[in-house]
Amino acid sequence: MTIYTSDKLRNVVLLGHGGAGKTSLVEAMLFDTGKVNRLGRVDDGTSVSDWDDEERRRNMSINLSLIPCEWQNHKLNMLDTPGYMDFVGEMVSAIRVADSAIVVLDSVGGVEVGTEQVWHYANEQQLPRVAFVNKMERENVDYGSVLAQISEKLGVLAVPVHLPIGSQAYFQGVVDLVAQKAYMGEKGAEGPVPDDMVDDVEEARMVLVEAAAEGEDELMEKYFEEESLSDAEVVRGLKTRIAQGDLVPVFCGSASMNIGVTALMQAIVRYLPN
């Protein structure tokens, strides 16, 4: 059995409104790390996290589940919580033992009532967190609107780290603004930024770098002098602001299509505390 030192461990709770796709996201992580050989579905009662007979009958999470994932010499202990407030005790219990959180949002629903409630509980425990906008393949997706809702309704600066490639039925992958690389399809194949997205990526990266620079005085001074930061410095600045709780980086993808999941696991290792 592999022994992990504390710096290689991440205890992360998944929070969100019911139906946002938390369980599907955990399932995709298991599939991506090779722990399962097929992608289970909540609606089919085949997901690992929803193990209880009643959960499978209802096609929804009722209990807190601990799902360990091993990825790139790290162990990610994912705490999958029910999204419906009838089972709020399970969610509160998970928040109390987690070191950080991923708040999962529906790409169409955006910030819903349940999102605001779990955000409140996470605030009480001062949990560092990132946001993941799920189901990017749905009709009527508006990524920019969800970003605005996070800032307006949750009272925190929401800065995208991912931009979607394609939209709705044509959603194909994500661009990581830090690495300035595209990750395509369910295998997360790495490639260059699509030509038609170069300007949008440059503009969004500038916003991201400015936000990271505000994390530390030293980074701000360098940014004023050189108008740029290295990738490592961007990560450092974002990590500082996440810990302070005044910024939430936003990622996107589709758990059911296993798109953006590999990039999200990279974000867990990069940005969330151990």
PDB file of C-alpha atoms in Angstrom:
ATOM      1  CA  MET A   1       0.000   0.000   0.000  1.00  0.00           C
ATOM      2  CA  THR A   2       1.309   3.443  -0.922  1.00  0.00           C
ATOM      3  CA  ILE A   3       2.048   5.723   2.023  1.00  0.00           C
ATOM      4  CA  TYR A   4       1.332   9.398   1.314  1.00  0.00           C
ATOM      5  CA  THR A   5       2.990  12.224   3.211  1.00  0.00           C
ATOM      6  CA  SER A   6       0.798  15.120   4.332  1.00  0.00           C
ATOM      7  CA  ASP A   7       1.868  17.347   1.436  1.00  0.00           C
ATOM      8  CA  LYS A   8       0.509  14.740  -0.990  1.00  0.00           C
ATOM      9  CA  LEU A   9      -2.945  14.535   0.610  1.00  0.00           C
ATOM     10  CA  ARG A  10      -6.023  16.602  -0.230  1.00  0.00           C
ATOM     11  CA  ASN A  11      -9.268  16.252   1.751  1.00  0.00           C
ATOM     12  CA  VAL A  12     -11.870  17.931  -0.442  1.00  0.00           C
ATOM     13  CA  VAL A  13     -15.631  18.208   0.047  1.00  0.00           C
ATOM     14  CA  LEU A  14     -17.933  18.509  -2.967  1.00  0.00           C
ATOM     15  CA  LEU A  15     -20.755  20.982  -2.375  1.00  0.00           C
ATOM     16  CA  GLY A  16     -23.634  22.214  -4.485  1.00  0.00           C
ATOM     17  CA  HIS A  17     -27.334  22.368  -5.196  1.00  0.00           C
ATOM     18  CA  GLY A  18     -29.088  19.036  -5.748  1.00  0.00           C
ATOM     19  CA  GLY A  19     -28.587  17.793  -9.303  1.00  0.00           C
ATOM     20  CA  ALA A  20     -25.504  19.911 -10.044  1.00  0.00           C
ATOM     21  CA  GLY A  21     -23.501  16.749 -10.726  1.00  0.00           C
ATOM     22  CA  LYS A  22     -21.274  16.199  -7.677  1.00  0.00           C
ATOM     23  CA  THR A  23     -21.619  12.419  -7.730  1.00  0.00           C
ATOM     24  CA  SER A  24     -21.051  12.309 -11.484  1.00  0.00           C
ATOM     25  CA  LEU A  25     -17.906  14.377 -11.006  1.00  0.00           C
ATOM     26  CA  VAL A  26     -16.518  11.928  -8.433  1.00  0.00           C
ATOM     27  CA  GLU A  27     -17.394   9.065 -10.773  1.00  0.00           C
ATOM     28  CA  ALA A  28     -15.471  10.752 -13.597  1.00  0.00           C
ATOM     29  CA  MET A  29     -12.459  11.193 -11.306  1.00  0.00           C
ATOM     30  CA  LEU A  30     -12.486   7.479 -10.489  1.00  0.00           C
ATOM     31  CA  PHE A  31     -12.737   6.644 -14.176  1.00  0.00           C
ATOM     32  CA  ASP A  32      -9.998   9.094 -15.089  1.00  0.00           C
ATOM     33  CA  THR A  33      -7.614   7.627 -12.510  1.00  0.00           C
ATOM     34  CA  GLY A  34      -8.330   4.062 -13.634  1.00  0.00           C
ATOM     35  CA  LYS A  35     -10.070   2.969 -10.424  1.00  0.00           C
ATOM     36  CA  VAL A  36     -13.151   1.933 -12.409  1.00  0.00           C
ATOM     37  CA  ASN A  37     -13.180   0.722 -16.000  1.00  0.00           C
ATOM     38  CA  ARG A  38     -16.497   2.256 -16.964  1.00  0.00           C
ATOM     39  CA  LEU A  39     -18.178   5.567 -16.243  1.00  0.00           C
ATOM     40  CA  GLY A  40     -21.150   4.895 -13.943  1.00  0.00           C
ATOM     41  CA  ARG A  41     -24.322   6.969 -14.071  1.00  0.00           C
ATOM     42  CA  VAL A  42     -26.500   8.230 -11.222  1.00  0.00           C
ATOM     43  CA  ASP A  43     -29.667   7.762 -13.274  1.00  0.00           C
ATOM     44  CA  ASP A  44     -28.767   4.124 -13.906  1.00  0.00           C
ATOM     45  CA  GLY A  45     -27.887   3.432 -10.280  1.00  0.00           C
ATOM     46  CA  THR A  46     -24.350   2.447 -11.283  1.00  0.00           C
ATOM     47  CA  SER A  47     -22.264   5.184  -9.626  1.00  0.00           C
ATOM     48  CA  VAL A  48     -19.760   4.148  -6.943  1.00  0.00           C
ATOM     49  CA  SER A  49     -20.634   6.987  -4.573  1.00  0.00           C
ATOM     50  CA  ASP A  50     -24.375   6.241  -4.424  1.00  0.00           C
ATOM     51  CA  TRP A  51     -23.941   2.773  -2.914  1.00  0.00           C
ATOM     52  CA  ASP A  52     -27.109   2.628  -0.790  1.00  0.00           C
ATOM     53  CA  ASP A  53     -30.177   0.860  -2.213  1.00  0.00           C
ATOM     54  CA  GLU A  54     -32.373   3.855  -1.387  1.00  0.00           C
ATOM     55  CA  GLU A  55     -29.984   6.197  -3.181  1.00  0.00           C
ATOM     56  CA  ARG A  56     -30.106   3.999  -6.259  1.00  0.00           C
ATOM     57  CA  ARG A  57     -33.884   3.823  -6.113  1.00  0.00           C
ATOM     58  CA  ARG A  58     -34.213   7.602  -5.853  1.00  0.00           C
ATOM     59  CA  ASN A  59     -31.303   8.399  -8.232  1.00  0.00           C
ATOM     60  CA  MET A  60     -29.920  10.886  -5.745  1.00  0.00           C
ATOM     61  CA  SER A  61     -27.372  11.080  -2.924  1.00  0.00           C
ATOM     62  CA  ILE A  62     -28.636  10.690   0.615  1.00  0.00           C
ATOM     63  CA  ASN A  63     -25.465   9.790   2.501  1.00  0.00           C
ATOM     64  CA  LEU A  64     -22.009  11.262   2.761  1.00  0.00           C
ATOM     65  CA  SER A  65     -19.513   9.152   0.798  1.00  0.00           C
ATOM     66  CA  LEU A  66     -15.722   9.125   1.027  1.00  0.00           C
ATOM     67  CA  ILE A  67     -14.157   8.352  -2.352  1.00  0.00           C
ATOM     68  CA  PRO A  68     -10.324   8.154  -2.444  1.00  0.00           C
ATOM     69  CA  CYS A  69      -8.604   8.836  -5.766  1.00  0.00           C
ATOM     70  CA  GLU A  70      -4.899   8.377  -6.434  1.00  0.00           C
ATOM     71  CA  TRP A  71      -3.535  10.724  -9.068  1.00  0.00           C
ATOM     72  CA  GLN A  72      -0.018  11.853  -9.972  1.00  0.00           C
ATOM     73  CA  ASN A  73       1.518  10.723  -6.665  1.00  0.00           C
ATOM     74  CA  HIS A  74      -1.245  12.422  -4.681  1.00  0.00           C
ATOM     75  CA  LYS A  75      -4.202  11.012  -2.790  1.00  0.00           C
ATOM     76  CA  LEU A  76      -7.420  12.983  -3.198  1.00  0.00           C
ATOM     77  CA  ASN A  77      -9.981  12.104  -0.532  1.00  0.00           C
ATOM     78  CA  MET A  78     -13.210  13.316  -2.114  1.00  0.00           C
ATOM     79  CA  LEU A  79     -16.207  13.785   0.193  1.00  0.00           C
ATOM     80  CA  ASP A  80     -19.376  13.548  -1.900  1.00  0.00           C
ATOM     81  CA  THR A  81     -22.320  15.204  -0.141  1.00  0.00           C
ATOM     82  CA  PRO A  82     -26.089  15.238  -0.753  1.00  0.00           C
ATOM     83  CA  GLY A  83     -27.308  18.415  -2.409  1.00  0.00           C
ATOM     84  CA  TYR A  84     -30.816  18.384  -1.005  1.00  0.00           C
ATOM     85  CA  MET A  85     -31.260  20.226   2.278  1.00  0.00           C
ATOM     86  CA  ASP A  86     -33.287  17.340   3.754  1.00  0.00           C
ATOM     87  CA  PHE A  87     -29.892  15.734   4.341  1.00  0.00           C
ATOM     88  CA  VAL A  88     -28.021  18.840   5.416  1.00  0.00           C
ATOM     89  CA  GLY A  89     -26.446  17.057   8.390  1.00  0.00           C
ATOM     90  CA  GLU A  90     -24.384  14.882   6.058  1.00  0.00           C
ATOM     91  CA  MET A  91     -23.082  17.963   4.269  1.00  0.00           C
ATOM     92  CA  VAL A  92     -22.248  19.835   7.488  1.00  0.00           C
ATOM     93  CA  SER A  93     -20.360  16.812   8.820  1.00  0.00           C
ATOM     94  CA  ALA A  94     -18.231  16.685   5.674  1.00  0.00           C
ATOM     95  CA  ILE A  95     -17.422  20.392   5.780  1.00  0.00           C
ATOM     96  CA  ARG A  96     -16.124  20.065   9.333  1.00  0.00           C
ATOM     97  CA  VAL A  97     -13.492  17.476   8.396  1.00  0.00           C
ATOM     98  CA  ALA A  98     -12.484  18.809   4.967  1.00  0.00           C
ATOM     99  CA  ASP A  99      -9.510  21.051   4.267  1.00  0.00           C
ATOM    100  CA  SER A 100     -11.070  22.657   1.186  1.00  0.00           C
ATOM    101  CA  ALA A 101     -14.096  22.503  -1.108  1.00  0.00           C
ATOM    102  CA  ILE A 102     -15.188  22.325  -4.719  1.00  0.00           C
ATOM    103  CA  VAL A 103     -18.521  24.041  -5.276  1.00  0.00           C
ATOM    104  CA  VAL A 104     -20.244  22.420  -8.258  1.00  0.00           C
ATOM    105  CA  LEU A 105     -22.703  24.510 -10.278  1.00  0.00           C
ATOM    106  CA  ASP A 106     -25.074  23.613 -13.085  1.00  0.00           C
ATOM    107  CA  SER A 107     -24.122  25.522 -16.246  1.00  0.00           C
ATOM    108  CA  VAL A 108     -27.747  26.578 -16.789  1.00  0.00           C
ATOM    109  CA  GLY A 109     -29.026  26.871 -13.209  1.00  0.00           C
ATOM    110  CA  GLY A 110     -25.979  28.819 -12.045  1.00  0.00           C
ATOM    111  CA  VAL A 111     -26.093  29.911  -8.412  1.00  0.00           C
ATOM    112  CA  GLU A 112     -29.206  28.250  -6.989  1.00  0.00           C
ATOM    113  CA  VAL A 113     -30.714  28.237  -3.500  1.00  0.00           C
ATOM    114  CA  GLY A 114     -28.710  25.194  -2.467  1.00  0.00           C
ATOM    115  CA  THR A 115     -25.525  26.822  -3.755  1.00  0.00           C
ATOM    116  CA  GLU A 116     -26.053  29.816  -1.502  1.00  0.00           C
ATOM    117  CA  GLN A 117     -26.747  27.579   1.499  1.00  0.00           C
ATOM    118  CA  VAL A 118     -23.630  25.445   1.101  1.00  0.00           C
ATOM    119  CA  TRP A 119     -21.588  28.600   0.509  1.00  0.00           C
ATOM    120  CA  HIS A 120     -22.826  29.924   3.849  1.00  0.00           C
ATOM    121  CA  TYR A 121     -21.725  26.763   5.664  1.00  0.00           C
ATOM    122  CA  ALA A 122     -18.345  26.832   3.909  1.00  0.00           C
ATOM    123  CA  ASN A 123     -17.919  30.463   4.983  1.00  0.00           C
ATOM    124  CA  GLU A 124     -18.571  29.491   8.605  1.00  0.00           C
ATOM    125  CA  GLN A 125     -15.683  27.009   8.456  1.00  0.00           C
ATOM    126  CA  GLN A 126     -13.538  29.407   6.375  1.00  0.00           C
ATOM    127  CA  LEU A 127     -12.923  26.676   3.811  1.00  0.00           C
ATOM    128  CA  PRO A 128     -10.736  27.559   0.813  1.00  0.00           C
ATOM    129  CA  ARG A 129     -12.692  26.672  -2.308  1.00  0.00           C
ATOM    130  CA  VAL A 130     -12.830  26.598  -6.084  1.00  0.00           C
ATOM    131  CA  ALA A 131     -15.889  26.410  -8.333  1.00  0.00           C
ATOM    132  CA  PHE A 132     -16.610  23.936 -11.116  1.00  0.00           C
ATOM    133  CA  VAL A 133     -19.295  24.770 -13.696  1.00  0.00           C
ATOM    134  CA  ASN A 134     -20.621  21.393 -14.795  1.00  0.00           C
ATOM    135  CA  LYS A 135     -22.789  20.194 -17.698  1.00  0.00           C
ATOM    136  CA  MET A 136     -21.272  22.540 -20.261  1.00  0.00           C
ATOM    137  CA  GLU A 137     -22.847  20.426 -23.027  1.00  0.00           C
ATOM    138  CA  ARG A 138     -26.386  21.544 -22.094  1.00  0.00           C
ATOM    139  CA  GLU A 139     -28.548  23.877 -24.162  1.00  0.00           C
ATOM    140  CA  ASN A 140     -28.735  27.546 -23.167  1.00  0.00           C
ATOM    141  CA  VAL A 141     -25.338  27.476 -21.431  1.00  0.00           C
ATOM    142  CA  ASP A 142     -24.017  30.913 -20.483  1.00  0.00           C
ATOM    143  CA  TYR A 143     -20.634  30.603 -18.786  1.00  0.00           C
ATOM    144  CA  GLY A 144     -20.247  34.355 -18.415  1.00  0.00           C
ATOM    145  CA  SER A 145     -23.600  34.596 -16.652  1.00  0.00           C
ATOM    146  CA  VAL A 146     -22.619  31.919 -14.132  1.00  0.00           C
ATOM    147  CA  LEU A 147     -19.367  33.774 -13.402  1.00  0.00           C
ATOM    148  CA  ALA A 148     -21.334  36.974 -12.806  1.00  0.00           C
ATOM    149  CA  GLN A 149     -23.795  35.177 -10.521  1.00  0.00           C
ATOM    150  CA  ILE A 150     -20.977  33.790  -8.381  1.00  0.00           C
ATOM    151  CA  SER A 151     -19.582  37.278  -7.848  1.00  0.00           C
ATOM    152  CA  GLU A 152     -22.951  38.974  -7.294  1.00  0.00           C
ATOM    153  CA  LYS A 153     -24.806  36.382  -5.231  1.00  0.00           C
ATOM    154  CA  LEU A 154     -21.944  34.868  -3.260  1.00  0.00           C
ATOM    155  CA  GLY A 155     -19.998  38.079  -2.700  1.00  0.00           C
ATOM    156  CA  VAL A 156     -16.622  36.880  -3.909  1.00  0.00           C
ATOM    157  CA  LEU A 157     -14.477  37.682  -6.925  1.00  0.00           C
ATOM    158  CA  ALA A 158     -14.968  34.877  -9.484  1.00  0.00           C
ATOM    159  CA  VAL A 159     -12.116  34.581 -11.972  1.00  0.00           C
ATOM    160  CA  PRO A 160     -12.105  31.927 -14.712  1.00  0.00           C
ATOM    161  CA  VAL A 161      -9.078  29.648 -14.967  1.00  0.00           C
ATOM    162  CA  HIS A 162     -10.797  27.611 -17.688  1.00  0.00           C
ATOM    163  CA  LEU A 163     -12.486  28.783 -20.854  1.00  0.00           C
ATOM    164  CA  PRO A 164     -14.764  26.312 -22.672  1.00  0.00           C
ATOM    165  CA  ILE A 165     -13.924  25.152 -26.191  1.00  0.00           C
ATOM    166  CA  GLY A 166     -17.190  25.034 -28.080  1.00  0.00           C
ATOM    167  CA  SER A 167     -20.625  25.289 -26.532  1.00  0.00           C
ATOM    168  CA  GLN A 168     -23.690  23.166 -25.903  1.00  0.00           C
ATOM    169  CA  ALA A 169     -23.699  20.138 -28.263  1.00  0.00           C
ATOM    170  CA  TYR A 170     -20.342  21.323 -29.661  1.00  0.00           C
ATOM    171  CA  PHE A 171     -18.561  21.476 -26.302  1.00  0.00           C
ATOM    172  CA  GLN A 172     -15.210  19.742 -26.847  1.00  0.00           C
ATOM    173  CA  GLY A 173     -12.792  20.714 -24.110  1.00  0.00           C
ATOM    174  CA  VAL A 174     -11.271  23.510 -22.041  1.00  0.00           C
ATOM    175  CA  VAL A 175      -8.387  25.972 -22.235  1.00  0.00           C
ATOM    176  CA  ASP A 176      -6.281  26.354 -19.084  1.00  0.00           C
ATOM    177  CA  LEU A 177      -5.436  30.044 -18.859  1.00  0.00           C
ATOM    178  CA  VAL A 178      -2.374  29.463 -16.663  1.00  0.00           C
ATOM    179  CA  ALA A 179      -0.726  26.850 -18.873  1.00  0.00           C
ATOM    180  CA  GLN A 180      -2.282  28.408 -22.027  1.00  0.00           C
ATOM    181  CA  LYS A 181      -3.029  24.946 -23.348  1.00  0.00           C
ATOM    182  CA  ALA A 182      -6.148  23.182 -24.572  1.00  0.00           C
ATOM    183  CA  TYR A 183      -7.371  19.888 -23.125  1.00  0.00           C
ATOM    184  CA  MET A 184      -9.663  18.094 -25.522  1.00  0.00           C
ATOM    185  CA  GLY A 185     -12.147  15.255 -25.193  1.00  0.00           C
ATOM    186  CA  GLU A 186     -12.631  12.646 -22.498  1.00  0.00           C
ATOM    187  CA  LYS A 187      -8.940  11.768 -22.430  1.00  0.00           C
ATOM    188  CA  GLY A 188      -7.901  15.401 -21.897  1.00  0.00           C
ATOM    189  CA  ALA A 189      -5.571  15.360 -24.896  1.00  0.00           C
ATOM    190  CA  GLU A 190      -3.201  18.322 -24.612  1.00  0.00           C
ATOM    191  CA  GLY A 191      -2.896  20.716 -27.528  1.00  0.00           C
ATOM    192  CA  PRO A 192      -2.499  24.370 -28.546  1.00  0.00           C
ATOM    193  CA  VAL A 193      -5.133  27.022 -27.980  1.00  0.00           C
ATOM    194  CA  PRO A 194      -7.594  27.034 -30.927  1.00  0.00           C
ATOM    195  CA  ASP A 195      -6.863  29.883 -33.345  1.00  0.00           C
ATOM    196  CA  ASP A 196     -10.299  31.436 -32.948  1.00  0.00           C
ATOM    197  CA  MET A 197      -9.843  31.664 -29.149  1.00  0.00           C
ATOM    198  CA  VAL A 198      -6.391  33.288 -29.007  1.00  0.00           C
ATOM    199  CA  ASP A 199      -7.694  36.832 -28.369  1.00  0.00           C
ATOM    200  CA  ASP A 200     -10.246  35.698 -25.769  1.00  0.00           C
ATOM    201  CA  VAL A 201      -7.611  33.644 -23.974  1.00  0.00           C
ATOM    202  CA  GLU A 202      -5.161  36.547 -23.926  1.00  0.00           C
ATOM    203  CA  GLU A 203      -7.787  38.895 -22.497  1.00  0.00           C
ATOM    204  CA  ALA A 204      -8.982  36.415 -19.854  1.00  0.00           C
ATOM    205  CA  ARG A 205      -5.405  35.543 -18.865  1.00  0.00           C
ATOM    206  CA  MET A 206      -4.649  39.218 -18.279  1.00  0.00           C
ATOM    207  CA  VAL A 207      -7.563  39.409 -15.822  1.00  0.00           C
ATOM    208  CA  LEU A 208      -6.350  36.235 -14.125  1.00  0.00           C
ATOM    209  CA  VAL A 209      -2.774  37.487 -13.788  1.00  0.00           C
ATOM    210  CA  GLU A 210      -3.940  40.801 -12.336  1.00  0.00           C
ATOM    211  CA  ALA A 211      -6.066  38.951  -9.784  1.00  0.00           C
ATOM    212  CA  ALA A 212      -3.123  36.711  -8.841  1.00  0.00           C
ATOM    213  CA  ALA A 213      -0.788  39.688  -8.483  1.00  0.00           C
ATOM    214  CA  GLU A 214      -3.066  41.170  -5.826  1.00  0.00           C
ATOM    215  CA  GLY A 215      -2.388  38.147  -3.627  1.00  0.00           C
ATOM    216  CA  GLU A 216       1.021  39.372  -2.462  1.00  0.00           C
ATOM    217  CA  ASP A 217       2.802  42.753  -2.385  1.00  0.00           C
ATOM    218  CA  GLU A 218       5.885  41.224  -3.972  1.00  0.00           C
ATOM    219  CA  LEU A 219       3.864  39.896  -6.903  1.00  0.00           C
ATOM    220  CA  MET A 220       2.074  43.226  -7.301  1.00  0.00           C
ATOM    221  CA  GLU A 221       5.374  45.085  -7.473  1.00  0.00           C
ATOM    222  CA  LYS A 222       6.706  42.721 -10.116  1.00  0.00           C
ATOM    223  CA  TYR A 223       3.499  42.993 -12.110  1.00  0.00           C
ATOM    224  CA  PHE A 224       3.670  46.803 -12.088  1.00  0.00           C
ATOM    225  CA  GLU A 225       7.295  46.694 -13.240  1.00  0.00           C
ATOM    226  CA  GLU A 226       7.091  43.932 -15.865  1.00  0.00           C
ATOM    227  CA  GLU A 227       3.337  43.643 -16.565  1.00  0.00           C
ATOM    228  CA  SER A 228       3.624  39.868 -16.364  1.00  0.00           C
ATOM    229  CA  LEU A 229       4.073  36.968 -13.941  1.00  0.00           C
ATOM    230  CA  SER A 230       5.445  33.471 -14.446  1.00  0.00           C
ATOM    231  CA  ASP A 231       3.034  30.546 -14.330  1.00  0.00           C
ATOM    232  CA  ALA A 232       4.416  29.563 -10.913  1.00  0.00           C
ATOM    233  CA  GLU A 233       3.837  33.090  -9.603  1.00  0.00           C
ATOM    234  CA  VAL A 234       0.264  33.107 -10.928  1.00  0.00           C
ATOM    235  CA  VAL A 235      -0.398  29.843  -9.100  1.00  0.00           C
ATOM    236  CA  ARG A 236       1.199  31.238  -5.938  1.00  0.00           C
ATOM    237  CA  GLY A 237      -0.881  34.413  -6.022  1.00  0.00           C
ATOM    238  CA  LEU A 238      -4.121  32.550  -6.655  1.00  0.00           C
ATOM    239  CA  LYS A 239      -3.390  30.066  -3.890  1.00  0.00           C
ATOM    240  CA  THR A 240      -2.840  32.927  -1.461  1.00  0.00           C
ATOM    241  CA  ARG A 241      -6.120  34.589  -2.380  1.00  0.00           C
ATOM    242  CA  ILE A 242      -8.041  31.302  -2.228  1.00  0.00           C
ATOM    243  CA  ALA A 243      -6.739  30.800   1.312  1.00  0.00           C
ATOM    244  CA  GLN A 244      -7.790  34.361   2.185  1.00  0.00           C
ATOM    245  CA  GLY A 245     -11.281  33.653   0.856  1.00  0.00           C
ATOM    246  CA  ASP A 246     -11.619  36.776  -1.307  1.00  0.00           C
ATOM    247  CA  LEU A 247     -11.295  35.002  -4.668  1.00  0.00           C
ATOM    248  CA  VAL A 248     -12.675  31.811  -6.171  1.00  0.00           C
ATOM    249  CA  PRO A 249     -11.097  30.409  -9.354  1.00  0.00           C
ATOM    250  CA  VAL A 250     -13.661  28.932 -11.724  1.00  0.00           C
ATOM    251  CA  PHE A 251     -13.197  25.789 -13.811  1.00  0.00           C
ATOM    252  CA  CYS A 252     -15.620  24.181 -16.239  1.00  0.00           C
ATOM    253  CA  GLY A 253     -16.375  20.902 -17.942  1.00  0.00           C
ATOM    254  CA  SER A 254     -18.788  18.017 -18.210  1.00  0.00           C
ATOM    255  CA  ALA A 255     -18.595  15.164 -15.722  1.00  0.00           C
ATOM    256  CA  SER A 256     -20.887  12.929 -17.773  1.00  0.00           C
ATOM    257  CA  MET A 257     -18.627  13.371 -20.828  1.00  0.00           C
ATOM    258  CA  ASN A 258     -15.450  13.252 -18.707  1.00  0.00           C
ATOM    259  CA  ILE A 259     -14.304  16.585 -20.153  1.00  0.00           C
ATOM    260  CA  GLY A 260     -12.353  19.003 -17.975  1.00  0.00           C
ATOM    261  CA  VAL A 261     -12.031  16.473 -15.150  1.00  0.00           C
ATOM    262  CA  THR A 262      -8.286  15.870 -15.545  1.00  0.00           C
ATOM    263  CA  ALA A 263      -7.680  19.628 -15.534  1.00  0.00           C
ATOM    264  CA  LEU A 264      -9.804  19.957 -12.377  1.00  0.00           C
ATOM    265  CA  MET A 265      -7.752  17.305 -10.557  1.00  0.00           C
ATOM    266  CA  GLN A 266      -4.642  19.244 -11.542  1.00  0.00           C
ATOM    267  CA  ALA A 267      -6.267  22.309  -9.977  1.00  0.00           C
ATOM    268  CA  ILE A 268      -6.945  20.440  -6.730  1.00  0.00           C
ATOM    269  CA  VAL A 269      -3.249  19.630  -6.425  1.00  0.00           C
ATOM    270  CA  ARG A 270      -2.119  23.107  -7.497  1.00  0.00           C
ATOM    271  CA  TYR A 271      -4.440  25.416  -5.628  1.00  0.00           C
ATOM    272  CA  LEU A 272      -6.083  23.695  -2.667  1.00  0.00           C
ATOM    273  CA  PRO A 273      -4.261  23.323   0.675  1.00  0.00           C
ATOM    274  CA  ASN A 274      -3.216  19.983   2.164  1.00  0.00           C
TER     275      ASN A 274
END
